Coordinates of C-alpha atoms and ligand atoms in Angstrom, one line a residue:
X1 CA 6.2 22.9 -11.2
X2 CA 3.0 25.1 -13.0
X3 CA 5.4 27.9 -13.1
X4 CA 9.9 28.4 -13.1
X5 CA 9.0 31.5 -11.4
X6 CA 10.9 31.9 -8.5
X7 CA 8.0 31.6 -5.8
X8 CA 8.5 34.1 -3.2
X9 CA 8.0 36.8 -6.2
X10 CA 4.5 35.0 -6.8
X11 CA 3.3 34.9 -3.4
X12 CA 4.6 37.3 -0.7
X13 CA 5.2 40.5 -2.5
X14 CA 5.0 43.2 0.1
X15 CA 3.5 47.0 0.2
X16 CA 3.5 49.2 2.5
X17 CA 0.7 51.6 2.3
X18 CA 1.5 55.2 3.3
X19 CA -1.3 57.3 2.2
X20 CA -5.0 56.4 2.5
X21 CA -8.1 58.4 1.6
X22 CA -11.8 57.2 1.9
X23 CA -11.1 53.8 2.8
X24 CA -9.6 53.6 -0.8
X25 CA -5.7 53.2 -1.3
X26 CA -3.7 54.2 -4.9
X27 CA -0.4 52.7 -5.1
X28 CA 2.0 54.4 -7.5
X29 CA 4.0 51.2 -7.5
X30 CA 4.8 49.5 -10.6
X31 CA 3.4 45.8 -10.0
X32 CA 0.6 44.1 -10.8
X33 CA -1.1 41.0 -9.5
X34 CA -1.3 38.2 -12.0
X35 CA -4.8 36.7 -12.3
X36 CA -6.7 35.4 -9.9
X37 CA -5.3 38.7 -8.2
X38 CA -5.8 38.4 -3.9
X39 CA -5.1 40.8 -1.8
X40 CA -4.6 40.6 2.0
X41 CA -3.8 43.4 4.8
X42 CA -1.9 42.7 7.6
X43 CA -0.6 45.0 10.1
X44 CA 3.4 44.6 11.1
X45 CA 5.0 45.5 14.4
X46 CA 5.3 48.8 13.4
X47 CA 1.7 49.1 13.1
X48 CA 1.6 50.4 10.0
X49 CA -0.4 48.2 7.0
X50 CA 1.0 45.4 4.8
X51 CA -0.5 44.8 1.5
X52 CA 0.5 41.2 -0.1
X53 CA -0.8 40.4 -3.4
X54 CA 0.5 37.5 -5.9
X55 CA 2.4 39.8 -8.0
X56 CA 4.6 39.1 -11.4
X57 CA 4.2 41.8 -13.8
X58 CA 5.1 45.6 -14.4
X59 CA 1.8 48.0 -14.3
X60 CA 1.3 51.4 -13.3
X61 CA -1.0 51.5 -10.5
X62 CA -4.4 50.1 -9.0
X63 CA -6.5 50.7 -6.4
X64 CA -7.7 48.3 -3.3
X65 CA -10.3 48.6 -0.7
X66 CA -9.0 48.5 3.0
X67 CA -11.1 46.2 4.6
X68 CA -12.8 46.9 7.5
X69 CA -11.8 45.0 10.5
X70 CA -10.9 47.8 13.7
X71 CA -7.3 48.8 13.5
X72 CA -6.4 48.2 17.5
X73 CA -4.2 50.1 18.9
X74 CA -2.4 48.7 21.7
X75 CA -3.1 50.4 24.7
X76 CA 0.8 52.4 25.9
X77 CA 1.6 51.0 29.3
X78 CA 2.0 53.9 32.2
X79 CA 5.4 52.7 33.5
X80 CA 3.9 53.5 37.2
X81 CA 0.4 52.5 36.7
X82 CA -1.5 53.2 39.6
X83 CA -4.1 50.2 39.3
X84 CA -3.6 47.2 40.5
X85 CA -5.1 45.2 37.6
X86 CA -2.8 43.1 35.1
X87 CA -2.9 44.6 31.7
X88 CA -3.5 41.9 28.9
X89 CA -0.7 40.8 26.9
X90 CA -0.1 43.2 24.0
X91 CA -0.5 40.3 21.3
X92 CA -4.1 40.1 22.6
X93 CA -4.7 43.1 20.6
X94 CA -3.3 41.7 17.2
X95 CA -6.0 39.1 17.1
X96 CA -8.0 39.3 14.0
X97 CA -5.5 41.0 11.6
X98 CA -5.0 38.8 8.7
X99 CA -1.6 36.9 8.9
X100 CA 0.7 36.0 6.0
X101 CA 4.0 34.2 5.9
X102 CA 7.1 35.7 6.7
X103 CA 10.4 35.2 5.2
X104 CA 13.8 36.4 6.5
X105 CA 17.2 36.2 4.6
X106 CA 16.0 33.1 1.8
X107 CA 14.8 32.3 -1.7
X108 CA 13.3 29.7 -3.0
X109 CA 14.3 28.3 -6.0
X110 CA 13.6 25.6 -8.8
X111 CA 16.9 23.4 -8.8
X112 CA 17.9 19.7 -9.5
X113 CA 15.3 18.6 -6.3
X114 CA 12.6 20.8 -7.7
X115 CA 11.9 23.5 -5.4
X116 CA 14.1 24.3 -2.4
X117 CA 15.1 26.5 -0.3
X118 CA 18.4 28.5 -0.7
X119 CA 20.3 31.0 1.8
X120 CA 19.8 34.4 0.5
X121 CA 22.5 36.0 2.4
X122 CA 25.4 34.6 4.1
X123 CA 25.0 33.5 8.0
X124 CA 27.3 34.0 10.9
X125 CA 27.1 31.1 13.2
X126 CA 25.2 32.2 16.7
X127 CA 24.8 30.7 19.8
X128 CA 21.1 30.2 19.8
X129 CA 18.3 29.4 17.0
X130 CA 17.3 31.9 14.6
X131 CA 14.4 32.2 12.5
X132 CA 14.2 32.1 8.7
X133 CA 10.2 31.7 8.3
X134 CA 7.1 32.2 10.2
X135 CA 3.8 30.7 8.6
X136 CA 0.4 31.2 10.5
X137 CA -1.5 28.5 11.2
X138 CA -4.3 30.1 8.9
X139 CA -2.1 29.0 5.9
X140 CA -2.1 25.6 6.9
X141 CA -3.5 21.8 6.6
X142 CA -3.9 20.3 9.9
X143 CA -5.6 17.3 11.5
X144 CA -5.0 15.6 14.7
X145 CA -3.6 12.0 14.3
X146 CA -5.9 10.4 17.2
X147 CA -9.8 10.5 17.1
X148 CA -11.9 12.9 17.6
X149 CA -10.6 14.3 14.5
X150 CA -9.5 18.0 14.8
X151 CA -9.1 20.1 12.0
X152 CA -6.5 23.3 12.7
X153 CA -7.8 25.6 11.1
X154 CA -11.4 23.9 10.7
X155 CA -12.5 24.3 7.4
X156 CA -14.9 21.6 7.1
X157 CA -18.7 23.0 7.6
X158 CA -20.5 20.9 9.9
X159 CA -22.4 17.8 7.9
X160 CA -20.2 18.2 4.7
X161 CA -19.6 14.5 3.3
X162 CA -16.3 15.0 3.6
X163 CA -15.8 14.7 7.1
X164 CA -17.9 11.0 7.2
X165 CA -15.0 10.3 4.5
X166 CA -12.3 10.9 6.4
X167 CA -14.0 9.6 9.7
X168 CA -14.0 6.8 8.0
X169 CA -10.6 5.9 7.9
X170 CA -8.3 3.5 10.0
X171 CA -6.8 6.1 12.8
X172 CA -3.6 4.4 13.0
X173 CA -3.1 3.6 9.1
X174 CA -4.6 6.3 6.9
X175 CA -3.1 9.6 7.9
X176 CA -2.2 9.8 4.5
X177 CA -6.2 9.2 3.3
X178 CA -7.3 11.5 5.6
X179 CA -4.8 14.8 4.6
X180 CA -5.6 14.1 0.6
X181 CA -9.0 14.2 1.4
X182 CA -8.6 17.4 3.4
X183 CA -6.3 19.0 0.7
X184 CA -8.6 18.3 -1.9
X185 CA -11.3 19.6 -0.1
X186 CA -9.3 23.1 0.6
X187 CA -8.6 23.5 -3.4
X188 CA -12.4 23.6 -3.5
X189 CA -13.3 26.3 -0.6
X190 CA -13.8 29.3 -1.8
X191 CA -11.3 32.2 -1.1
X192 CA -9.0 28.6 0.3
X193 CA -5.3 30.0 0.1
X194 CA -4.4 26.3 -1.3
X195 CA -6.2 27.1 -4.2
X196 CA -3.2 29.3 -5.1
X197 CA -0.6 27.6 -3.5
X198 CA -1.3 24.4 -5.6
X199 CA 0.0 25.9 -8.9
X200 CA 3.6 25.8 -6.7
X201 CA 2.9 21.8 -6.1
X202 CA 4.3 19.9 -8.1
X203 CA 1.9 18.2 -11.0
X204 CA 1.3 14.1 -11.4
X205 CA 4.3 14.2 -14.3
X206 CA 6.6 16.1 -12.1
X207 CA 6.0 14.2 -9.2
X208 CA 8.6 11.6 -8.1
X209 CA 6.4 9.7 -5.9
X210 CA 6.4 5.7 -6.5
X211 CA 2.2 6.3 -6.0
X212 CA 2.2 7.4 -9.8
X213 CA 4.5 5.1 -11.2
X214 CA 3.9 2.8 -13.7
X215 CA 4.6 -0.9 -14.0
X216 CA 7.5 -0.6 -16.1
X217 CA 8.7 2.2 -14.0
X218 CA 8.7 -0.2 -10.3
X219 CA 10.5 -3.0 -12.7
X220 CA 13.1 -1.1 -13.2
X221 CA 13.9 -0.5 -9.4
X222 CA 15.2 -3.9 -9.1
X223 CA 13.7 -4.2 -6.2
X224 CA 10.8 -6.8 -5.7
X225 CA 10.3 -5.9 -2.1
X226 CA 9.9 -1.8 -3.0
X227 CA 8.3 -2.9 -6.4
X228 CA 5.6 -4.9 -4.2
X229 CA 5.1 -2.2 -1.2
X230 CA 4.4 0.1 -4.6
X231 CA 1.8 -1.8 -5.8
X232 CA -0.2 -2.4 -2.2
X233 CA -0.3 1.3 -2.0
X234 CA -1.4 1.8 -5.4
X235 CA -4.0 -0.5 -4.9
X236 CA -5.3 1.0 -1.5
X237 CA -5.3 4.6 -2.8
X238 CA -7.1 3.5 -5.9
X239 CA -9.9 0.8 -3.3
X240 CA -10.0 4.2 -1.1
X241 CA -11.0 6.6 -4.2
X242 CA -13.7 3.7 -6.1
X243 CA -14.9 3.1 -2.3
X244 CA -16.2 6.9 -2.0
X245 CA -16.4 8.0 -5.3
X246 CA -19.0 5.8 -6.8
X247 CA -21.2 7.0 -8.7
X248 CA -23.5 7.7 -6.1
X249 CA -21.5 9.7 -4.6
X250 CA -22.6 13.6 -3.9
X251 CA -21.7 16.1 -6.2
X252 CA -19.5 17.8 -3.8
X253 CA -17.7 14.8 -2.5
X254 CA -17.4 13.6 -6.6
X255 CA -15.8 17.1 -8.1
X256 CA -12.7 16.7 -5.3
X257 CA -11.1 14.1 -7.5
X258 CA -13.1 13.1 -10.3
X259 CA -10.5 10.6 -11.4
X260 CA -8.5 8.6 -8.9
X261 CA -5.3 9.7 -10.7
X262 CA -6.4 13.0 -9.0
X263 CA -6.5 11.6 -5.6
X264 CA -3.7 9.6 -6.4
X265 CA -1.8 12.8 -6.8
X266 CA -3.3 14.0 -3.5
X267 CA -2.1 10.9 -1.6
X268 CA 1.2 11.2 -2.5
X269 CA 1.4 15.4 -2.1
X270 CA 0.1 14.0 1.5
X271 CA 2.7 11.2 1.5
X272 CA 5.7 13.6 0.6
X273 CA 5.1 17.1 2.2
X274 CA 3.5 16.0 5.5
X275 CA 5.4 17.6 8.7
X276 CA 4.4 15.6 12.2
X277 CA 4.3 17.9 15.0
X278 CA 2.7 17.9 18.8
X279 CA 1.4 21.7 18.8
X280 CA -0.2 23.3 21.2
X281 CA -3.5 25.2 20.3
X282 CA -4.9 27.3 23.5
X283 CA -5.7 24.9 25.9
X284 CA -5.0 21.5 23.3
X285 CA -2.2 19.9 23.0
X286 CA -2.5 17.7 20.0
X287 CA -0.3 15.2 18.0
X288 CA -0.8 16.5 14.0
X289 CA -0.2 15.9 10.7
X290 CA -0.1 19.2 9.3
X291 CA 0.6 20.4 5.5
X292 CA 2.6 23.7 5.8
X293 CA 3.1 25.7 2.8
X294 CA 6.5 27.2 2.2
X295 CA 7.8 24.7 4.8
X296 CA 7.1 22.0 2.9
X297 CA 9.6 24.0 0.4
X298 CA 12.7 22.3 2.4
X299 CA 14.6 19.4 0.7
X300 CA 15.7 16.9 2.9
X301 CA 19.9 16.0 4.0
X302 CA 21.1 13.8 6.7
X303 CA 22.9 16.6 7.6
X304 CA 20.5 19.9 8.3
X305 CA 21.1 23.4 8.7
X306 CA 17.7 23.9 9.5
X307 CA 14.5 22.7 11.9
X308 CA 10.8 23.0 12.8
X309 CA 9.5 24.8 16.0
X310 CA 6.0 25.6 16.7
X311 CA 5.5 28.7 18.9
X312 CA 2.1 28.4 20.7
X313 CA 2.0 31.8 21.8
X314 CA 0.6 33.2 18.4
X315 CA 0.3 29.2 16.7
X316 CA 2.9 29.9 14.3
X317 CA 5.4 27.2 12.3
X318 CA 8.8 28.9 12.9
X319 CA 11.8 27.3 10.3
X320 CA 14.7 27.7 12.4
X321 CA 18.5 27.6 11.5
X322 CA 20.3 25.6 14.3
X323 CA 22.5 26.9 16.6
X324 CA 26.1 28.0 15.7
X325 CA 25.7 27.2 12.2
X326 CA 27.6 28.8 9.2
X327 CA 25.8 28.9 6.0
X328 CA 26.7 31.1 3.0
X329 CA 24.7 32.6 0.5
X330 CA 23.6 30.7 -1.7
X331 CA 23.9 27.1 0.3
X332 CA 20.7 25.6 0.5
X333 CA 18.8 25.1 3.8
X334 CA 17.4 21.6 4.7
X335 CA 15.6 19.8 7.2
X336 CA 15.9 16.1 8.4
X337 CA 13.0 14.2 7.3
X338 CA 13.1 11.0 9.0
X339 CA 16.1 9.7 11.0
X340 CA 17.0 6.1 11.1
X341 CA 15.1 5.0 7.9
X342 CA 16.9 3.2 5.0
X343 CA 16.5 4.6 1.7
X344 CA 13.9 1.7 0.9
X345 CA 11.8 4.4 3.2
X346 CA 12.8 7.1 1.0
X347 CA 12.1 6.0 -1.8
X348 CA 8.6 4.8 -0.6
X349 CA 7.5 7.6 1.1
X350 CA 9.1 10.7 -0.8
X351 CA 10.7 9.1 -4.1
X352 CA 14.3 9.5 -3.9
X353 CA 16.8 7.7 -2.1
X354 CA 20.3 9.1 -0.6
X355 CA 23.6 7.6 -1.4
X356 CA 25.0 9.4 2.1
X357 CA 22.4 7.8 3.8
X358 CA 24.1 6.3 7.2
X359 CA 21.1 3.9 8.2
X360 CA 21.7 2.7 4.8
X361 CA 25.0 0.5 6.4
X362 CA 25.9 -2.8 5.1
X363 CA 26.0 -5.2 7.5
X364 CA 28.8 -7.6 7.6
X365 CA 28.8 -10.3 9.1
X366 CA 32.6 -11.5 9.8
X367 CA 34.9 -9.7 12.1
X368 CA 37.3 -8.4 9.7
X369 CA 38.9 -4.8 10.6
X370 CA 41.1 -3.0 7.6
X371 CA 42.9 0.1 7.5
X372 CA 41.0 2.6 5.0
X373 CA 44.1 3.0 3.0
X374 CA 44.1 -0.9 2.5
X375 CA 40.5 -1.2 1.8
X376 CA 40.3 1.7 -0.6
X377 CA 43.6 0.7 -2.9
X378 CA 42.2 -3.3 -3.0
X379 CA 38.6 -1.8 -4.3
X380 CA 40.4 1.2 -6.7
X381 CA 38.2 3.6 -4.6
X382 CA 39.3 7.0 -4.5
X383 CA 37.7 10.1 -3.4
X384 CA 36.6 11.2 0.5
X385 CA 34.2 9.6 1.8
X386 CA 31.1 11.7 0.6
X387 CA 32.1 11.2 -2.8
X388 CA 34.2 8.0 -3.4
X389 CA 34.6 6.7 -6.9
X390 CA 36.1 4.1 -8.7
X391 CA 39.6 5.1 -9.3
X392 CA 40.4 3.5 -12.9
X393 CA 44.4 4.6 -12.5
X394 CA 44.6 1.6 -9.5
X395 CA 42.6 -0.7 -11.9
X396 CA 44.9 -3.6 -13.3
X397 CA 42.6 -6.1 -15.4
X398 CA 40.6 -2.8 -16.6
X399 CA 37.3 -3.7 -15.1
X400 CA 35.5 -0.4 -15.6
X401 CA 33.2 -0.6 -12.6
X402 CA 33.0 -1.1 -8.9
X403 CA 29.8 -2.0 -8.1
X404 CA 28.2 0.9 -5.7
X405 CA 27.6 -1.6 -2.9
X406 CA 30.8 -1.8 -2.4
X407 CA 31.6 1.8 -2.3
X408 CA 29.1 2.0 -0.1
X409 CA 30.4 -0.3 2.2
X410 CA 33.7 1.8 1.5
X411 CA 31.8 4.4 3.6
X412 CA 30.7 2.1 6.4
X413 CA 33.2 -0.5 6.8
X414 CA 34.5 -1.3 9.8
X415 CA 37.8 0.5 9.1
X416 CA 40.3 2.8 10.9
X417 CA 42.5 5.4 9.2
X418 CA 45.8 7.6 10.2
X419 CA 46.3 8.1 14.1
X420 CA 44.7 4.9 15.2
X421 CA 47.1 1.5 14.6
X422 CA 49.1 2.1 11.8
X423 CA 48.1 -1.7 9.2
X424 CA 49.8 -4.8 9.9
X425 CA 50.4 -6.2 6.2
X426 CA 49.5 -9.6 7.4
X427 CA 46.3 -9.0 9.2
X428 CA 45.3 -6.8 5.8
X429 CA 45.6 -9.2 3.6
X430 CA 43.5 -11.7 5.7
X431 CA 41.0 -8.9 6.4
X432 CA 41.1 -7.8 2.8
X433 CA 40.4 -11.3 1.8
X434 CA 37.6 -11.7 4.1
X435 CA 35.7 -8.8 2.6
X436 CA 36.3 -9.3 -0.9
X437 CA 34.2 -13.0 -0.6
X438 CA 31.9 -11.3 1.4
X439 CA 31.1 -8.2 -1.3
X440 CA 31.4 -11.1 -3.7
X441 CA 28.1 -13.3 -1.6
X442 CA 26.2 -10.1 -1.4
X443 CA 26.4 -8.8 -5.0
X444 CA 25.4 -12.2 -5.9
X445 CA 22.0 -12.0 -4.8
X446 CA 21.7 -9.1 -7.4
X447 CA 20.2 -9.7 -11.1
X448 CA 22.8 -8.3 -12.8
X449 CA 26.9 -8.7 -12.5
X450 CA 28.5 -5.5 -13.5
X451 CA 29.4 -7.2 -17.1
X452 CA 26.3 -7.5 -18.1
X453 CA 25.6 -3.6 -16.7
X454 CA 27.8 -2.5 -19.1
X455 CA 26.7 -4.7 -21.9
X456 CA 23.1 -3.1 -20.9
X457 CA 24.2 0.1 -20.7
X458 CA 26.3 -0.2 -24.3
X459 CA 23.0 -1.4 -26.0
X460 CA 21.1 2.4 -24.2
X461 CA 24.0 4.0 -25.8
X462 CA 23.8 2.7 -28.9
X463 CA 19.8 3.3 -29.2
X464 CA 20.8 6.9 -28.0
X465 CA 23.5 7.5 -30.6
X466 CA 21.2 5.8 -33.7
X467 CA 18.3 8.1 -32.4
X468 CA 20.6 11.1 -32.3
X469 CA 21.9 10.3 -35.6
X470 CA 18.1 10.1 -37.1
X471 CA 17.0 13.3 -35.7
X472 CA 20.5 14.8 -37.5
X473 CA 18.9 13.6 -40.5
X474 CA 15.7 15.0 -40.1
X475 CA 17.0 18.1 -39.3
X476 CA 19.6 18.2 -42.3
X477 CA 16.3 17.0 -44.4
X478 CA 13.8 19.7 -43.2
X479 CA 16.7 22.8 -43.7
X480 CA 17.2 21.6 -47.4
X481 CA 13.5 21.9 -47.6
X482 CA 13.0 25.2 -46.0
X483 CA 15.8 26.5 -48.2
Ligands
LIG501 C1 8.6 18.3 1.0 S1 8.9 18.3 -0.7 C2 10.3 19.4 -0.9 C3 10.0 20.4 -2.0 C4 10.1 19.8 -3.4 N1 11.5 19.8 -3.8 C5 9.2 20.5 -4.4 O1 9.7 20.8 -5.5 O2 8.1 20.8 -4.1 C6 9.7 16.7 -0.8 C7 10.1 16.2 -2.2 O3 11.3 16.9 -2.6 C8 12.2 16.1 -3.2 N2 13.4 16.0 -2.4 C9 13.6 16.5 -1.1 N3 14.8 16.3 -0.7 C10 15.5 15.6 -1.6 C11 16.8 15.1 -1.7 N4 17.7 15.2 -0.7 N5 17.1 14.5 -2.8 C12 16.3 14.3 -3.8 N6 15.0 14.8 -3.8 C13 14.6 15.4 -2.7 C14 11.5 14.7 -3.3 O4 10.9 14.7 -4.6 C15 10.5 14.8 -2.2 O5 9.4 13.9 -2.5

C-alpha cells in the first residue's frame, strides 16, 4: 500500500457546514487536505451540506467555494392534498447532488491480508440485513459482460481509441482485458476519482497476484499445472499490451501503460478486486463486471459476515451484514468470493490460497469409515478442526512432520465423532490401515518426502543463521568505527 494510513481518514473525512456567507464557507476546523486537495458537497437527509475532502493533517482553517448546482428543496406533502395528481417520489429531488461513500460502524485497516475491513463497534445479531457501506455508482468501474459494451458510469468520450481497444476483445474471455483497459483509462481523466483511489491500491511489489510473478517465484509453487496456467496468462496480458501498444499507437492510448508491467498491474487489479453483479440501471438490467472502491476493501473467508446488494432505486452498492449475525468490535468483515472453487482458483485469480477451504476435499477413493478419535491419534493430529496440528507428544519414532495433506484430509475424511457409533477396534484398524496406504499413494506423487523438507528447510536455516551472524559482525564492526 502507497500509504499505512488508515484509509477512511484519507478519503471520507466529513464537515458539516453551518455558516455560509457569499457563496464562500470558512471552517474553523483544524484539518487540512493533503495534496492534490478535492473537495465535494453533498447534501445528507437532513438537508443540510456535507463537505468531504482527503484530509490527514492539522491546520487552522481554509476556505471553499460552494458550488453552484440548485439546492432542491423537497416539496412538504399536504397530508389531505386536494389534487388528484401523484407527487413525484421525494428522491427525485436529490438528483444531481454529488454523492460520496458512506460508511457506518467500520474501519479499514492495513493487517496481515493488506487492507481489510474491520468491525468498528460491536453488532447485535438482527433478524434482517443491515448496512455497513453505501458507494454511488459515480465512484465506480462498470461494464457490461455481454456486447454492446456499456460503461456505468460512461466515461469514455465518444471516438476515444480506447473504446475500439476494448471492443476488441473476446466477449466471453477478456473481462479481465477490458476492466484494465477501463481502469487505466479512469487514472487518466481528469478530476477521475480513481486517480486518488489508486494510491490505496496496492503497488506491482505489494501485489500477490501470480500475473507479476517471476519464474523462480511459479517454481517454487510446486505446482506444474498452476505454474503453467501462470505463464499462459502472462503471456496473453503481455500479447494484449505489444498488440495495442505498438509504437504506433496514439499518444493517448500509449501514456495508459507505457510499459506492459503497468498493464500487467492493471490486469491483475482487474483479476483480484472485480465484483460480478446483475444491476439494474433505470430501465437496463445488465450482467457487470464492476470495480467498486471501498468494496473491494473486503478480504475473502468461506465463512462471511458480510454480502453485496445493489439497490436500484438510487444505483447504489450496499455491503450488508447478514442476518442474525454477531460480530464484535474489532472482528473483521468478509465476503465470499467465489463458492465451490479449489484453492488452485485462488491462487490464480487472487494469489492466496485457503487451508479451510471445503471444495479443497481430498478425495478417497476406498470406502473406509474411522472414528475421528482413531484417525486423529494414528496421524498425531491434535487440535479442532480449524486448526489441527501435528501433535509431537503422540509421536513415537519422532518424525517431526505430518505432511499437510494429511491434516487436511483430517478435516475431510470420511469420519464420525461422539454421539454417532461409538469405534469398533477391529473395523479401525482395517479402516486405519486403508487410509494410511492411501495418504501414502497420494503423497507419493509429490517431489518432495517430508525428509528431505526438513533437510531443505535445515539448509534455509542455516543460510539464515550465517547471514544473521555476518550482519552481527558488520554491526559490531561499524560501532567500533563510529566510536
Ligand atoms: C479485493 S482485494 C481485498 C483487499 C486487499 N486486502 C487490499 O489490500 O487491497 C483481494 C486481495 O486481498 C487479499 N486477500 C483477500 N482475502 C484474503 C484471505 N482470506 N487470505 C489471504 N489474502 C486475502 C489477496 O491478496 C487478494 O488478491
Amino acid at each position: 500500500m502507497a500509504s499505512t494510513a488508515p484509509l477512511h481518514y484519507h478519503l471520507t473525512h466529513c464537515f458539516s457546514i453551518s455558516q455560509c456567507k457569499d457563496k464562500e464557507v470558512l471552517l474553523q476546523h483544524g484539518w487540512t487536505a493533503r495534496p492534490p486537495p478535492r473537495y465535494s458537497f453533498s447534501r445528507n437527509r437532513e438537508n443540510s451540506i456535507n463537505l468531504t475532502t482527503s484530509v490527514s493533517r492539522p491546520i487552522k482553517a481554509f476556505s471553499v467555494d460552494i458550488p453552484s448546482y440548485p439546492l432542491l428543496q423537497p416539496p412538504k406533502v399536504e397530508e389531505e392534498s386536494d389534487s388528484e395528481l401523484e407527487p413525484a417520489d421525494p428522491d427525485f429531488y436529490r438528483i444531481g447532488y454529488a454523492r460520496s461513500m458512506r460508511a457506518y460502524g467500520i474501519e479499514f485497516k492495513e493487517g496481515p491480508d493488506g487492507f481489510g475491513v474491520y468491525a468498528a463497534k460491536d453488532v447485535e445479531p438482527l433478524r434482517r440485513a443491515r448496512v455497513v457501506m453505501e458507494i454511488p455508482i459515480e465512484l465506480m468501474l462498470n461494464i457490461s459482460k455481454k456486447l454492446p459494451w456499456m460503461f456505468f458510469p460512461d466515461i469514455i468520450p465518444l471516438g476515444h481509441p480506447i473504446f475500439d481497444i476494448i471492443n476488441s476483445t473476446d466477449p466471453e474471455t477478456d473481462w479481465d482485458l477490458r476492466l484494465a483497459c477501463l481502469l487505466l483509462f479512469a487514472f487518466d481523466c481528469e478530476d477521475n476519482f480513481w486517480q486518488l483511489y489508486s494510491d490505496f491500491l496496492p503497488s506491482a511489489d505489494e501485489c500477490p497476484s501470480l500475473l507479476l510473478a517471476t519464474e523462480e517465484d511459479l517454481l517454487e509453487l510446486q505446482d506444474e499445472n498452476l505454474a503453467s496456467t501462470m505463464r499462459k496468462q502472462q503471456l496473453r496480458a503481455l500479447e494484449f499490451w505489444e498488440k495495442n501498444w505498438h509504437s504506433g499507437a496514439p499518444l493517448k492510448i500509449k501514456r495508459l501503460a507505457r510499459d506492459p508491467e503497468k498493464f500487467i498491474w492493471a490486469v491483475s487489479m482487474a483479476q483480484s478486486r472485480c465484483i460480478n453483479m446483475q444491476i439494474r440501471v433505470g430501465a437496463l438490467t445488465q450482467d457487470t463486471n464492476m470495480l467498486i472502491p471501498y468494496a473491494d476493501m473486503l478480504n475473502h473467508s468461506f465463512e462471511p459476515n458480510c454480502f453485496f446488494h445493489w439497490r436500484f432505486k438510487d444505483r447504489m452498492l450496499e455491503v450488508m451484514i447478514n442476518a442474525g449475525q454477531q460480530i464484535r468490535k474489532g472482528e473483521e468483515m468478509t465476503v465470499n468470493y467465489m463458492s465451490g472453487q479449489k484453492n488452485d482458483m485462488f491462487m490464480q485469480r487472487y494469489g492466496f490460497s485457503s487451508p479451510v477451504n471445503p471444495w479443497d476435499v481430498i478425495r478417497f477413493s476406498g470406502n473406509a469409515r474411522i472414528h475421528l478419535d482413531s484417525f486423529l491419534s494414528v496421524f498425531n493430529i491434535s487440535g479442532l478442526p480449524e486448526e489441527y496440528c501435528h501433535n509431537s507428544l503422540l509421536s513415537k519414532e519422532g518424525d517431526a512432520f505430518v505432511d499437510g495433506a494429511v491434516i487436511a484430509a483430517a478435516r475431510t475424511l470420511p469420519t464420525w465423532s461422539d454421539g454417532d457409533l461409538p469405534p469398533v477396534p477391529s473395523i479401525e484398524r482395517k479402516a486405519v490401515k486403508e487410509l494410511q496406504e492411501e495418504c501414502q499413494k497420494m503423497l507419493a506423487q509429490f517431489p518432495t518426502t517430508s525428509k528431505k523438507d526438513l533437510k531443505i528447510l535445515g539448509i534455509l536455516l542455516k543460510q539464515i543463521m550465517d547471514a544473521s551472524h555476518q550482519l552481527d559482525s558488520y554491526a559490531t564492526f561499524l560501532l567500533c568505527k563510529i566510536s
